[in-house]
Amino acid sequence: MIVFFIATVVYGFVAMDLKVIGNYETIDPQNLSDTPFGTPGVKEVTKNGATEYEVYVQTLQFAFLPGTSSPITVPADTRITFYITSPDVLHGFDVAGTNLNTMAIPGQISKFTTIFPEAREYGIVCNEYCGPAHHIMEGKIEVVPKSEFDKSNLVE
Amino acid sequence: MTFLHQYPKAAKVAKANFIVAFIALAIGGLFGFIQALHRTDVFRGFFNSGEYYTLLTGHGVLLALIFTTFFIAGLFVWGVTRSLDREPENMTFTWSWFWLMTIGLIMTAVTILGGLVPDSSIRAAVLYTFYPPLQAHPAFYIGLALVIVASWMAGADWFWSYNKWRKNHPDERIPILTFMALFTMMMWYVCTIGVAVEVVGLLIPWSLGWVTEIEPLLPRTLFWYFGHAVVYFWLLPAYYVWYAILPKLSGGRLFSDAMTRIVFVIFLLLSTPVGYHHQYADPGISVGFKFYAMATTMLLLLPSLMTLFTVVASMEHGARQRGGKGYLKWIGKLPWDSPAFVGCALAGIMFAAGGFSGMINASMNINLLIHNTIWVPGHFHLTVGTAVALTFMAISYWLIPQLTGRKLKFKTLALIQPYAWFLGMTLMSNAMHRAGLAGVPRRTAEPQYSGFEFEPIFGTMAEMDWQIAIGGTILTISLILFLWVITASWMGGEKSDRPVDDYIPEPLSGAEHTPKILDNMKLWFALAIILVLLAYSFPLWEMISDGIFEPGALPRPS
Amino acid sequence: MTENHSNSDSDSRNSSKRLVKILVIVGIGIPVLVELMTLFNLINVQIFDDEEVQEQPEPVAEVRQVTEGDTLFRDYRFPVTIELLRINVSAQEWRFELGLSVPDSVDREPLEIELDSMQLNSGKILAAGRNRSWNIQEGHTPPRIQAEWELPNGDIPGTLYISSFQQMQNDTASRVQQEVPLGNIPVRYNRE
């Protein structure tokens, strides 16, 4: 039975592409301005000839940057890689109701890749206690159809 | 003659520990009630949402760390004294660990409650996981360190008694009540190293301002080195009760002595190297080590399933002694009118349910669906909140009379209490699990957001909120019943030489059938250390090789 | 384990049996029922509701919440714009800051703005207090209208009651009050 449970998880890894983050890459949380996190937002990259997007997000007391004051807008059916870090305390980055769910730890970079299959809105919740206004920390991801994706808001 | 008359000194120590435990239970439980109403938006008039986190810290620390530790100390004083048939070796030493632990508790509690005083600079709203760079008052960390050191002294006290006993009984097997206590404490020594290093080596200097920066991932990893083993530190004493006492309460005797010892050995070996399963969603720890933690976690199902079979078999034996027959009909012959039995049995049933949600938590990638959602508190209110807490409450109905020499009062209320707890917890935990699947986060004062709404698989958010609030209310009533029965019996129960039947019969399959190697404490302790080194040495090295406090973050007041 | 050993022993044994029965039915029966219902619903949703379109909740007639940049007293001579709306958090305080601006043309007529009271999300109501009204005389440049409140830690303003003494279209002056539902107030950690 125990073997079966472990096998289930391995199956998820291999066959369903259910990956767990686990990279080791540190960053100085007090000096994010010289890194790509200094200009957080959606960036366009080309990998293996295909257009993909990278999203750099800072989680701070008590907002996602971007995400809170303006939604993170990305196209559907495209590979999107998120890079998340925190300049202050621990936060969570949970796309509500999905398994996109990671910790944001000062000094570490969380990285995960996903493809949003359809155009819709998702809520982002900070799910790790980060201070007295933790409960107001929320954001939004707006997935738009690939054809309607507006590239004028991309950052360099 | 009951425990009080045979071992008056030990009885006094055990009672002192229980008093502190029950006070912590009362305050922590009250906080829990307020939280249940607050976060479900049923009633938010007690405190504001910023103060919620102070209450949450109090709830976690007082119940998970203080109530458990003191209760366990009292329980083990009782068990070790009784099974070795000797009072503690040196009362000054015994009382000094009790008072040290109490002083630590008071320091910690004062810093937490300071958060409810307007403009107080003494604050500790850092929750019971106290992840830096959120910073609490230094006294919070110092108090915690004192509690841990004092608990080490308590363990040393029991080993001391054991060594003295061994001198007089060179060839005897370790009595089972002592065996279980000592193995639990060995596991505690292994796992508390992590939190001790974290608190004493990193957090205390940092909170005093001797160093300004801290690397958040390192203390977090050290915390979880301790943080999962600590749940077994709570659970093993519940197993202690299920193995040693529950069979007797159901009218029979323990099924197998060997099985019991094997289970405790496995827990000593595997409790600590599983900590990363709390960090599946963390960057900075490689997938390979997370996988190792998952495998060891899953292996821990083994001793839990063995416990299930052994305890159920013992209960069935008891029921058959009482005239039970048939495949399942014997269940009706169990003493469903005895509060101590009912509490333990219902706690056991709920632990099975908690085990199921635990398997989900342990599965690395499925975990991401529910990581840090309210599913997780839903899970551990089944395990520590019921399997452990309800067992502790139930066995108090049997232990307190032995320690006070007084009979239990209000037996009807005592009988209602465990049933009420079971009902309340099912309602609350069921809704918490369901809300967690919809993505509702844990540890938040107001899980309502302006930009989006949660989409439950079925049912509505409002209905779940109400279910949690009603469940929490029933739990509070149950807790009040417990405290009332215990206080009334303690103060005014009828004095008696034999307030309960405290005889514990020998196991069906006794220690003579148990392999001797299971008693070899040095061997198992060494193996446990090796497994821990395998799991932790490399990732920890990776974290500290760039400097213990690097990459550093600045402190943030809580 | 019956209640007592008096003459009514069998009576009390019966009543205790009844109590146990009730307790088992309520204390174990209801939990089992709740779990079975959950299981049933889960299976039901998985197997039968796959195709069903998620029922969209009826859009509730929502009160539009006011945020930074919005204008109050829009239909009057002197609209008031919210310039600043934020909560500043630092070591020991939880401060709500509000900044308003009025059009420059205000110097032709007198204008009075007053913050009457504020209701917090916790339900607490803060009264006006001092320095919460601004009187702008003819011919003066409008002062900086800024107000701060020390709030209980963690609490968030829900509704602001603000009034203004304005010249109406027909050249009479009157006092108008507006109820401002505040939404989405950024909370920022003050690095000082």
Tab-separated table of C-alpha atoms in Angstrom, chain B residues 343-506:
chain	number	residue	atom	x	y	z
B	343	GLY	CA	-12.927	9.380	24.671
B	344	CYS	CA	-9.996	7.142	23.742
B	345	ALA	CA	-12.012	5.058	21.295
B	346	LEU	CA	-13.505	8.057	19.488
B	347	ALA	CA	-10.082	9.687	19.405
B	348	GLY	CA	-8.752	6.554	17.748
B	349	ILE	CA	-11.503	6.556	15.122
B	350	MET	CA	-10.808	10.178	14.326
B	351	PHE	CA	-7.114	9.491	14.054
B	352	ALA	CA	-7.858	7.045	11.266
B	353	ALA	CA	-9.707	9.808	9.411
B	354	GLY	CA	-6.830	12.198	10.083
B	355	GLY	CA	-4.467	9.601	8.674
B	356	PHE	CA	-6.302	9.692	5.362
B	357	SER	CA	-5.981	13.430	4.924
B	358	GLY	CA	-2.415	13.073	6.141
B	359	MET	CA	-1.597	10.795	3.205
B	360	ILE	CA	-2.795	13.527	0.868
B	361	ASN	CA	-0.573	16.040	2.651
B	362	ALA	CA	2.381	13.707	2.383
B	363	SER	CA	2.052	13.163	-1.354
B	364	MET	CA	4.489	15.660	-2.753
B	365	ASN	CA	2.612	16.980	-5.772
B	366	ILE	CA	-0.950	16.458	-4.573
B	367	ASN	CA	0.102	18.458	-1.548
B	368	LEU	CA	0.390	21.603	-3.651
B	369	LEU	CA	-3.360	21.699	-4.073
B	370	ILE	CA	-3.879	22.073	-0.352
B	371	HIS	CA	-0.576	23.480	0.911
B	372	ASN	CA	-1.274	26.226	3.459
B	373	THR	CA	-4.998	26.059	2.873
B	374	ILE	CA	-7.424	25.532	5.711
B	375	TRP	CA	-7.340	21.838	4.770
B	376	VAL	CA	-4.166	21.609	6.829
B	377	PRO	CA	-5.644	22.847	10.119
B	378	GLY	CA	-8.614	20.627	9.265
B	379	HIS	CA	-6.181	17.725	9.204
B	380	PHE	CA	-4.339	18.480	12.388
B	381	HIS	CA	-7.464	19.204	14.371
B	382	LEU	CA	-8.250	15.548	13.694
B	383	THR	CA	-4.824	14.366	14.757
B	384	VAL	CA	-3.475	16.596	17.500
B	385	GLY	CA	-6.817	18.295	18.160
B	386	THR	CA	-8.673	15.042	18.666
B	387	ALA	CA	-6.522	11.916	18.579
B	388	VAL	CA	-4.167	13.551	21.079
B	389	ALA	CA	-6.267	16.126	22.921
B	390	LEU	CA	-9.361	13.970	23.339
B	391	THR	CA	-7.253	11.030	24.495
B	392	PHE	CA	-5.568	13.262	27.049
B	393	MET	CA	-8.910	14.564	28.273
B	394	ALA	CA	-10.428	11.093	28.422
B	395	ILE	CA	-7.546	9.543	30.295
B	396	SER	CA	-7.684	12.424	32.776
B	397	TYR	CA	-11.003	10.982	33.926
B	398	TRP	CA	-9.039	7.901	34.928
B	399	LEU	CA	-5.755	9.488	36.024
B	400	ILE	CA	-6.898	12.469	38.056
B	401	PRO	CA	-8.743	10.278	40.601
B	402	GLN	CA	-5.533	8.285	41.100
B	403	LEU	CA	-3.535	11.444	41.646
B	404	THR	CA	-6.014	13.190	43.929
B	405	GLY	CA	-7.496	10.198	45.703
B	406	ARG	CA	-10.948	11.484	44.852
B	407	LYS	CA	-13.725	9.944	42.804
B	408	LEU	CA	-14.934	11.516	39.611
B	409	LYS	CA	-17.976	13.754	39.932
B	410	PHE	CA	-20.653	14.480	37.328
B	411	LYS	CA	-20.131	11.279	35.406
B	412	THR	CA	-23.034	12.035	33.094
B	413	LEU	CA	-21.431	15.294	31.974
B	414	ALA	CA	-18.121	13.493	31.636
B	415	LEU	CA	-19.807	10.962	29.386
B	416	ILE	CA	-21.431	13.614	27.183
B	417	GLN	CA	-18.089	15.393	26.753
B	418	PRO	CA	-16.253	13.015	24.365
B	419	TYR	CA	-19.354	12.471	22.223
B	420	ALA	CA	-19.777	16.238	21.956
B	421	TRP	CA	-16.137	16.661	21.004
B	422	PHE	CA	-16.451	14.030	18.302
B	423	LEU	CA	-19.558	15.677	16.883
B	424	GLY	CA	-18.141	19.195	16.987
B	425	MET	CA	-14.853	18.173	15.468
B	426	THR	CA	-16.471	16.263	12.626
B	427	LEU	CA	-18.527	19.285	11.674
B	428	MET	CA	-15.629	21.728	11.925
B	429	SER	CA	-12.992	19.578	10.298
B	430	ASN	CA	-15.239	18.368	7.483
B	431	ALA	CA	-15.952	21.953	6.455
B	432	MET	CA	-12.306	22.956	6.842
B	433	HIS	CA	-11.185	20.177	4.515
B	434	ARG	CA	-13.782	21.117	1.930
B	435	ALA	CA	-12.939	24.814	2.098
B	436	GLY	CA	-9.266	23.948	1.738
B	437	LEU	CA	-9.961	22.171	-1.530
B	438	ALA	CA	-11.463	25.417	-2.817
B	439	GLY	CA	-8.220	27.202	-1.920
B	440	VAL	CA	-9.296	29.056	1.233
B	441	PRO	CA	-6.057	29.864	3.062
B	442	ARG	CA	-5.257	29.003	6.656
B	443	ARG	CA	-3.958	31.522	9.195
B	444	THR	CA	-6.022	34.439	8.080
B	445	ALA	CA	-8.443	36.678	9.923
B	446	GLU	CA	-10.725	37.353	6.972
B	447	PRO	CA	-10.673	34.786	4.200
B	448	GLN	CA	-12.825	36.957	1.956
B	449	TYR	CA	-11.281	38.804	-0.928
B	450	SER	CA	-12.561	41.677	-2.987
B	451	GLY	CA	-11.184	40.633	-6.371
B	452	PHE	CA	-12.475	37.087	-6.680
B	453	GLU	CA	-14.530	34.402	-5.016
B	454	PHE	CA	-13.654	30.874	-4.050
B	455	GLU	CA	-15.422	28.148	-5.988
B	456	PRO	CA	-16.159	25.164	-3.772
B	457	ILE	CA	-16.546	21.794	-5.487
B	458	PHE	CA	-19.999	21.625	-3.990
B	459	GLY	CA	-21.858	23.492	-1.289
B	460	THR	CA	-21.348	27.173	-0.613
B	461	MET	CA	-18.800	29.192	1.301
B	462	ALA	CA	-21.465	30.488	3.688
B	463	GLU	CA	-22.616	26.985	4.525
B	464	MET	CA	-19.036	25.902	5.283
B	465	ASP	CA	-18.462	28.957	7.451
B	466	TRP	CA	-21.512	28.122	9.488
B	467	GLN	CA	-20.500	24.511	9.796
B	468	ILE	CA	-17.106	25.590	11.156
B	469	ALA	CA	-18.659	28.052	13.590
B	470	ILE	CA	-21.208	25.547	14.883
B	471	GLY	CA	-18.578	22.838	15.185
B	472	GLY	CA	-16.297	25.214	17.057
B	473	THR	CA	-19.103	26.133	19.429
B	474	ILE	CA	-19.869	22.508	20.220
B	475	LEU	CA	-16.162	21.922	20.846
B	476	THR	CA	-16.110	24.853	23.242
B	477	ILE	CA	-19.080	23.465	25.139
B	478	SER	CA	-17.341	20.108	25.319
B	479	LEU	CA	-14.199	21.768	26.642
B	480	ILE	CA	-16.166	23.609	29.312
B	481	LEU	CA	-17.767	20.324	30.379
B	482	PHE	CA	-14.329	18.743	30.678
B	483	LEU	CA	-12.869	21.577	32.716
B	484	TRP	CA	-15.925	21.658	34.936
B	485	VAL	CA	-15.895	17.919	35.642
B	486	ILE	CA	-12.165	17.897	36.370
B	487	THR	CA	-12.231	20.996	38.578
B	488	ALA	CA	-15.250	19.774	40.514
B	489	SER	CA	-13.777	16.310	41.032
B	490	TRP	CA	-10.382	17.684	41.977
B	491	MET	CA	-11.825	20.076	44.564
B	492	GLY	CA	-14.812	18.192	45.839
B	493	GLY	CA	-14.797	14.568	44.702
B	494	GLU	CA	-15.536	11.920	47.304
B	495	LYS	CA	-12.296	10.798	48.969
B	496	SER	CA	-11.502	7.171	48.500
B	497	ASP	CA	-8.664	4.681	48.897
B	498	ARG	CA	-9.391	3.301	45.487
B	499	PRO	CA	-11.207	5.970	43.457
B	500	VAL	CA	-10.835	4.024	40.192
B	501	ASP	CA	-9.829	0.521	39.218
B	502	ASP	CA	-6.203	1.252	38.355
B	503	TYR	CA	-4.941	-2.293	37.917
B	504	ILE	CA	-3.273	-2.864	34.524
B	505	PRO	CA	-3.162	-6.533	33.500
B	506	GLU	CA	-0.184	-8.135	31.736
